[in-house]
Amino acid sequence: MYEVKDWQHVFKLDPAKEISDAHLELICESGTDAIFVGGSDNITVDNVLDLMSRVRRYPVPCILELSTLESAMPGFDHYMIPSVLNSSNVAYHNGILHEAIKQFGHMMDYDLFTLEGYIVLNQESKVAQLTKAKTDLSIEDIAAYAEMIEEVYKLKTMYIEYSGTYGDVEMVKAAKRKLKSTRLIYGGGIDSRARAQEMREVADTIVVGNVIYTDIEAALQTVKVGLS
């Protein structure tokens, strides 16, 4: 079983985007703790299966972030299930999970699943538009979500998603102050070693995605950052 609590750095690959074999090898052998496979649109069985099979050539854990039932398939090391708590659409709170259990519950190994308390904060992102997320949150809002995730829902992870833009460090800090046992994952706009370092000072796990497709060398520089 792969422990989320051990991850400090994760690369996130989008099945709908092209990546060469050479760049994929660099990513998978970079020393990252895991590879997330997931995206917001144009996710199909074929492109998820293709990407999984390519990542599987390497010993790095391969994790599916389950955003659609169409992408649900066996063969991944672990499954992360976002519950978008600031979405106005209940389907993105638990509806996809509910439907998945109806269809596949008889064959699920629940030890391989982690439910994420997911907060989307970039209004312009595809994921915010898809989930109809309320993104204009205050420091007090994000702190209350963090407290809810840890004290009421008792989830293992809280994921703050800025999706394509670099987030407000003070918002991330406000969440972190409320978390004791829940692991804080941050994703969005990490495109340099400096930004990776800054967010690693606050979050427990950083997720690096878009820069893989625009500047592979910058992406690789985000892996080995320490805490001051």
Short mmCIF file of the C-alpha atoms (twelve columns), coordinates in Angstrom:
data_MODEL
# 
_entry.id   MODEL 
# 
loop_
_atom_site.group_PDB 
_atom_site.id 
_atom_site.type_symbol 
_atom_site.label_atom_id 
_atom_site.label_alt_id 
_atom_site.label_comp_id 
_atom_site.label_asym_id 
_atom_site.label_seq_id 
_atom_site.Cartn_x 
_atom_site.Cartn_y 
_atom_site.Cartn_z 
_atom_site.pdbx_PDB_model_num 
ATOM 1   C CA . MET A 1   0.000   0.000  0.000   1 
ATOM 2   C CA . TYR A 2   1.303   3.457  -0.911  1 
ATOM 3   C CA . GLU A 3   1.151   5.946  1.935   1 
ATOM 4   C CA . VAL A 4   0.049   9.464  1.077   1 
ATOM 5   C CA . LYS A 5   1.772   10.660 4.254   1 
ATOM 6   C CA . ASP A 6   5.158   9.840  2.703   1 
ATOM 7   C CA . TRP A 7   4.746   12.019 -0.389  1 
ATOM 8   C CA . GLN A 8   6.540   15.370 -0.505  1 
ATOM 9   C CA . HIS A 9   6.631   15.936 -4.259  1 
ATOM 10  C CA . VAL A 10  4.278   14.606 -6.940  1 
ATOM 11  C CA . PHE A 11  4.220   15.132 -10.703 1 
ATOM 12  C CA . LYS A 12  0.737   15.270 -12.255 1 
ATOM 13  C CA . LEU A 13  0.340   14.104 -15.844 1 
ATOM 14  C CA . ASP A 14  -2.703  14.932 -17.944 1 
ATOM 15  C CA . PRO A 15  -3.823  12.051 -20.195 1 
ATOM 16  C CA . ALA A 16  -5.147  14.565 -22.730 1 
ATOM 17  C CA . LYS A 17  -1.694  16.135 -23.238 1 
ATOM 18  C CA . GLU A 18  1.215   14.822 -25.272 1 
ATOM 19  C CA . ILE A 19  4.496   13.910 -23.583 1 
ATOM 20  C CA . SER A 20  7.425   12.280 -25.323 1 
ATOM 21  C CA . ASP A 21  8.967   9.042  -24.106 1 
ATOM 22  C CA . ALA A 22  12.200  10.895 -23.345 1 
ATOM 23  C CA . HIS A 23  10.467  13.500 -21.175 1 
ATOM 24  C CA . LEU A 24  8.337   10.860 -19.484 1 
ATOM 25  C CA . GLU A 25  11.479  8.947  -18.550 1 
ATOM 26  C CA . LEU A 26  12.989  12.096 -17.034 1 
ATOM 27  C CA . ILE A 27  9.825   12.694 -15.000 1 
ATOM 28  C CA . CYS A 28  9.481   9.121  -13.777 1 
ATOM 29  C CA . GLU A 29  13.163  8.791  -12.852 1 
ATOM 30  C CA . SER A 30  13.428  12.256 -11.292 1 
ATOM 31  C CA . GLY A 31  13.059  11.111 -7.693  1 
ATOM 32  C CA . THR A 32  9.471   12.338 -7.365  1 
ATOM 33  C CA . ASP A 33  7.437   10.383 -4.829  1 
ATOM 34  C CA . ALA A 34  4.535   9.547  -7.143  1 
ATOM 35  C CA . ILE A 35  2.921   10.242 -10.498 1 
ATOM 36  C CA . PHE A 36  -0.686  11.434 -10.486 1 
ATOM 37  C CA . VAL A 37  -2.698  10.772 -13.647 1 
ATOM 38  C CA . GLY A 38  -5.675  13.086 -14.018 1 
ATOM 39  C CA . GLY A 39  -7.261  16.077 -15.718 1 
ATOM 40  C CA . SER A 40  -10.450 18.063 -16.136 1 
ATOM 41  C CA . ASP A 41  -11.472 17.441 -19.740 1 
ATOM 42  C CA . ASN A 42  -10.951 15.113 -22.712 1 
ATOM 43  C CA . ILE A 43  -10.257 12.232 -20.340 1 
ATOM 44  C CA . THR A 44  -10.951 8.882  -22.005 1 
ATOM 45  C CA . VAL A 45  -10.369 5.223  -21.258 1 
ATOM 46  C CA . ASP A 46  -7.854  5.068  -24.100 1 
ATOM 47  C CA . ASN A 47  -5.675  8.007  -23.075 1 
ATOM 48  C CA . VAL A 48  -5.718  7.042  -19.382 1 
ATOM 49  C CA . LEU A 49  -4.804  3.450  -20.201 1 
ATOM 50  C CA . ASP A 50  -2.071  4.556  -22.589 1 
ATOM 51  C CA . LEU A 51  -0.482  6.891  -20.035 1 
ATOM 52  C CA . MET A 52  -0.739  4.330  -17.229 1 
ATOM 53  C CA . SER A 53  0.961   1.669  -19.345 1 
ATOM 54  C CA . ARG A 54  3.811   4.045  -20.186 1 
ATOM 55  C CA . VAL A 55  4.355   5.128  -16.570 1 
ATOM 56  C CA . ARG A 56  4.212   1.475  -15.462 1 
ATOM 57  C CA . ARG A 57  7.602   0.881  -17.104 1 
ATOM 58  C CA . TYR A 58  9.151   2.680  -14.145 1 
ATOM 59  C CA . PRO A 59  9.151   1.836  -10.424 1 
ATOM 60  C CA . VAL A 60  7.526   5.133  -9.338  1 
ATOM 61  C CA . PRO A 61  3.991   4.735  -7.855  1 
ATOM 62  C CA . CYS A 62  1.271   5.500  -10.422 1 
ATOM 63  C CA . ILE A 63  -1.847  7.096  -8.920  1 
ATOM 64  C CA . LEU A 64  -5.184  7.805  -10.622 1 
ATOM 65  C CA . GLU A 65  -6.987  10.958 -9.558  1 
ATOM 66  C CA . LEU A 66  -10.537 9.875  -10.275 1 
ATOM 67  C CA . SER A 67  -12.509 12.709 -11.855 1 
ATOM 68  C CA . THR A 68  -14.799 10.779 -14.209 1 
ATOM 69  C CA . LEU A 69  -16.293 7.303  -14.196 1 
ATOM 70  C CA . GLU A 70  -15.033 6.866  -17.747 1 
ATOM 71  C CA . SER A 71  -11.455 6.936  -16.474 1 
ATOM 72  C CA . ALA A 72  -12.019 4.413  -13.681 1 
ATOM 73  C CA . MET A 73  -9.984  1.282  -14.256 1 
ATOM 74  C CA . PRO A 74  -7.917  -1.235 -12.329 1 
ATOM 75  C CA . GLY A 75  -4.135  -1.338 -12.491 1 
ATOM 76  C CA . PHE A 76  -3.116  1.787  -10.597 1 
ATOM 77  C CA . ASP A 77  -1.180  1.612  -7.327  1 
ATOM 78  C CA . HIS A 78  -3.594  3.962  -5.572  1 
ATOM 79  C CA . TYR A 79  -6.673  6.095  -6.269  1 
ATOM 80  C CA . MET A 80  -7.232  9.671  -5.099  1 
ATOM 81  C CA . ILE A 81  -10.876 10.774 -5.093  1 
ATOM 82  C CA . PRO A 82  -11.494 14.536 -4.968  1 
ATOM 83  C CA . SER A 83  -14.484 15.759 -2.974  1 
ATOM 84  C CA . VAL A 84  -14.756 19.408 -4.065  1 
ATOM 85  C CA . LEU A 85  -16.186 20.950 -0.933  1 
ATOM 86  C CA . ASN A 86  -16.596 24.459 -2.349  1 
ATOM 87  C CA . SER A 87  -18.503 23.183 -5.393  1 
ATOM 88  C CA . SER A 88  -22.183 24.051 -5.708  1 
ATOM 89  C CA . ASN A 89  -22.777 20.765 -7.557  1 
ATOM 90  C CA . VAL A 90  -23.263 17.803 -5.236  1 
ATOM 91  C CA . ALA A 91  -21.987 15.447 -7.935  1 
ATOM 92  C CA . TYR A 92  -18.504 16.768 -7.245  1 
ATOM 93  C CA . HIS A 93  -18.881 16.319 -3.491  1 
ATOM 94  C CA . ASN A 94  -19.751 12.639 -3.561  1 
ATOM 95  C CA . GLY A 95  -21.878 11.873 -6.618  1 
ATOM 96  C CA . ILE A 96  -19.086 10.428 -8.758  1 
ATOM 97  C CA . LEU A 97  -17.889 8.281  -5.859  1 
ATOM 98  C CA . HIS A 98  -21.447 7.115  -5.160  1 
ATOM 99  C CA . GLU A 99  -21.946 6.082  -8.771  1 
ATOM 100 C CA . ALA A 100 -18.544 4.369  -8.841  1 
ATOM 101 C CA . ILE A 101 -19.450 2.284  -5.800  1 
ATOM 102 C CA . LYS A 102 -22.811 1.363  -7.349  1 
ATOM 103 C CA . GLN A 103 -21.051 0.080  -10.443 1 
ATOM 104 C CA . PHE A 104 -17.756 -1.230 -9.119  1 
ATOM 105 C CA . GLY A 105 -18.113 -1.585 -5.341  1 
ATOM 106 C CA . HIS A 106 -18.042 -5.368 -5.501  1 
ATOM 107 C CA . MET A 107 -14.513 -5.287 -6.925  1 
ATOM 108 C CA . MET A 108 -13.005 -2.328 -5.035  1 
ATOM 109 C CA . ASP A 109 -10.118 -2.710 -2.636  1 
ATOM 110 C CA . TYR A 110 -10.887 0.211  -0.340  1 
ATOM 111 C CA . ASP A 111 -7.372  0.215  1.101   1 
ATOM 112 C CA . LEU A 112 -6.264  1.632  -2.247  1 
ATOM 113 C CA . PHE A 113 -8.568  4.689  -2.071  1 
ATOM 114 C CA . THR A 114 -8.002  8.072  -0.434  1 
ATOM 115 C CA . LEU A 115 -10.748 10.714 -0.339  1 
ATOM 116 C CA . GLU A 116 -9.360  14.243 -0.724  1 
ATOM 117 C CA . GLY A 117 -11.011 17.268 0.843   1 
ATOM 118 C CA . TYR A 118 -10.565 19.387 -2.287  1 
ATOM 119 C CA . ILE A 119 -10.763 23.193 -2.442  1 
ATOM 120 C CA . VAL A 120 -10.549 24.914 -5.859  1 
ATOM 121 C CA . LEU A 121 -9.380  28.547 -5.756  1 
ATOM 122 C CA . ASN A 122 -8.675  29.653 -9.346  1 
ATOM 123 C CA . GLN A 123 -11.914 31.002 -10.796 1 
ATOM 124 C CA . GLU A 124 -10.574 30.907 -14.360 1 
ATOM 125 C CA . SER A 125 -9.540  27.257 -14.272 1 
ATOM 126 C CA . LYS A 126 -11.356 24.496 -16.112 1 
ATOM 127 C CA . VAL A 127 -11.872 22.573 -12.888 1 
ATOM 128 C CA . ALA A 128 -13.538 25.576 -11.215 1 
ATOM 129 C CA . GLN A 129 -15.883 26.044 -14.158 1 
ATOM 130 C CA . LEU A 130 -16.634 22.342 -14.406 1 
ATOM 131 C CA . THR A 131 -17.443 21.970 -10.716 1 
ATOM 132 C CA . LYS A 132 -19.041 25.438 -10.324 1 
ATOM 133 C CA . ALA A 133 -16.743 26.095 -7.396  1 
ATOM 134 C CA . LYS A 134 -17.134 29.172 -5.194  1 
ATOM 135 C CA . THR A 135 -13.600 30.489 -5.393  1 
ATOM 136 C CA . ASP A 136 -13.846 33.943 -3.775  1 
ATOM 137 C CA . LEU A 137 -12.984 32.588 -0.347  1 
ATOM 138 C CA . SER A 138 -11.522 34.523 2.570   1 
ATOM 139 C CA . ILE A 139 -8.755  33.473 4.949   1 
ATOM 140 C CA . GLU A 140 -11.500 32.606 7.441   1 
ATOM 141 C CA . ASP A 141 -13.284 30.470 4.834   1 
ATOM 142 C CA . ILE A 142 -10.219 28.399 4.009   1 
ATOM 143 C CA . ALA A 143 -9.398  27.942 7.689   1 
ATOM 144 C CA . ALA A 144 -12.946 26.731 8.354   1 
ATOM 145 C CA . TYR A 145 -12.720 24.264 5.459   1 
ATOM 146 C CA . ALA A 146 -9.449  22.938 6.877   1 
ATOM 147 C CA . GLU A 147 -10.993 22.514 10.310  1 
ATOM 148 C CA . MET A 148 -14.026 20.799 8.772   1 
ATOM 149 C CA . ILE A 149 -11.834 18.392 6.798   1 
ATOM 150 C CA . GLU A 150 -9.761  17.417 9.817   1 
ATOM 151 C CA . GLU A 151 -12.134 17.590 12.773  1 
ATOM 152 C CA . VAL A 152 -15.475 16.625 11.205  1 
ATOM 153 C CA . TYR A 153 -14.767 14.644 8.029   1 
ATOM 154 C CA . LYS A 154 -11.474 13.294 9.450   1 
ATOM 155 C CA . LEU A 155 -9.943  12.942 6.006   1 
ATOM 156 C CA . LYS A 156 -6.306  12.035 5.423   1 
ATOM 157 C CA . THR A 157 -5.737  14.859 2.943   1 
ATOM 158 C CA . MET A 158 -6.755  18.420 2.136   1 
ATOM 159 C CA . TYR A 159 -5.919  19.466 -1.420  1 
ATOM 160 C CA . ILE A 160 -5.734  23.191 -2.262  1 
ATOM 161 C CA . GLU A 161 -5.928  23.501 -6.052  1 
ATOM 162 C CA . TYR A 162 -5.044  26.741 -7.850  1 
ATOM 163 C CA . SER A 163 -4.886  24.871 -11.176 1 
ATOM 164 C CA . GLY A 164 -2.577  26.722 -13.533 1 
ATOM 165 C CA . THR A 165 -1.839  29.792 -11.449 1 
ATOM 166 C CA . TYR A 166 0.392   30.289 -8.423  1 
ATOM 167 C CA . GLY A 167 -1.625  30.571 -5.254  1 
ATOM 168 C CA . ASP A 168 -1.792  32.893 -2.279  1 
ATOM 169 C CA . VAL A 169 0.722   31.577 0.256   1 
ATOM 170 C CA . GLU A 170 -1.204  33.178 3.114   1 
ATOM 171 C CA . MET A 171 -4.304  31.172 2.181   1 
ATOM 172 C CA . VAL A 172 -2.272  27.977 2.244   1 
ATOM 173 C CA . LYS A 173 -0.760  28.940 5.608   1 
ATOM 174 C CA . ALA A 174 -4.239  29.577 7.029   1 
ATOM 175 C CA . ALA A 175 -5.252  26.045 6.112   1 
ATOM 176 C CA . LYS A 176 -2.041  24.528 7.435   1 
ATOM 177 C CA . ARG A 177 -2.489  26.174 10.849  1 
ATOM 178 C CA . LYS A 178 -5.726  24.229 11.328  1 
ATOM 179 C CA . LEU A 179 -4.320  20.838 10.335  1 
ATOM 180 C CA . LYS A 180 -2.629  18.459 12.742  1 
ATOM 181 C CA . SER A 181 -3.035  14.960 11.292  1 
ATOM 182 C CA . THR A 182 -4.536  15.748 7.870   1 
ATOM 183 C CA . ARG A 183 -1.903  16.129 5.164   1 
ATOM 184 C CA . LEU A 184 -1.988  19.381 3.167   1 
ATOM 185 C CA . ILE A 185 -1.449  18.986 -0.575  1 
ATOM 186 C CA . TYR A 186 -0.942  22.070 -2.769  1 
ATOM 187 C CA . GLY A 187 -1.146  22.238 -6.566  1 
ATOM 188 C CA . GLY A 188 -1.032  25.163 -8.979  1 
ATOM 189 C CA . GLY A 189 1.524   27.311 -10.777 1 
ATOM 190 C CA . ILE A 190 4.689   25.712 -9.394  1 
ATOM 191 C CA . ASP A 191 7.003   26.335 -12.338 1 
ATOM 192 C CA . SER A 192 10.366  26.966 -10.692 1 
ATOM 193 C CA . ARG A 193 12.609  25.756 -7.897  1 
ATOM 194 C CA . ALA A 194 11.879  28.967 -5.951  1 
ATOM 195 C CA . ARG A 195 8.125   28.443 -6.018  1 
ATOM 196 C CA . ALA A 196 8.533   24.784 -5.155  1 
ATOM 197 C CA . GLN A 197 10.672  25.779 -2.196  1 
ATOM 198 C CA . GLU A 198 8.192   28.417 -1.022  1 
ATOM 199 C CA . MET A 199 5.203   26.077 -1.098  1 
ATOM 200 C CA . ARG A 200 7.139   23.183 0.444   1 
ATOM 201 C CA . GLU A 201 7.747   25.449 3.441   1 
ATOM 202 C CA . VAL A 202 3.963   25.497 3.974   1 
ATOM 203 C CA . ALA A 203 2.332   22.449 2.390   1 
ATOM 204 C CA . ASP A 204 3.213   18.839 3.175   1 
ATOM 205 C CA . THR A 205 3.031   17.756 -0.478  1 
ATOM 206 C CA . ILE A 206 3.422   19.829 -3.642  1 
ATOM 207 C CA . VAL A 207 1.969   18.807 -6.998  1 
ATOM 208 C CA . VAL A 208 3.686   19.982 -10.187 1 
ATOM 209 C CA . GLY A 209 1.846   19.700 -13.487 1 
ATOM 210 C CA . ASN A 210 1.613   22.259 -16.280 1 
ATOM 211 C CA . VAL A 211 5.313   23.173 -16.386 1 
ATOM 212 C CA . ILE A 212 6.097   19.587 -17.426 1 
ATOM 213 C CA . TYR A 213 4.667   20.436 -20.845 1 
ATOM 214 C CA . THR A 214 6.273   23.870 -21.238 1 
ATOM 215 C CA . ASP A 215 9.697   23.647 -19.578 1 
ATOM 216 C CA . ILE A 216 10.862  20.163 -18.650 1 
ATOM 217 C CA . GLU A 217 14.098  21.389 -17.070 1 
ATOM 218 C CA . ALA A 218 12.222  23.783 -14.797 1 
ATOM 219 C CA . ALA A 219 9.871   20.940 -13.857 1 
ATOM 220 C CA . LEU A 220 12.778  18.715 -12.851 1 
ATOM 221 C CA . GLN A 221 14.223  21.489 -10.692 1 
ATOM 222 C CA . THR A 222 11.144  21.355 -8.446  1 
ATOM 223 C CA . VAL A 223 11.850  17.841 -7.185  1 
ATOM 224 C CA . LYS A 224 14.748  18.176 -4.782  1 
ATOM 225 C CA . VAL A 225 13.890  21.104 -2.573  1 
ATOM 226 C CA . GLY A 226 14.406  21.050 1.167   1 
ATOM 227 C CA . LEU A 227 12.880  22.736 4.181   1 
ATOM 228 C CA . SER A 228 14.689  25.607 5.844   1 
# 
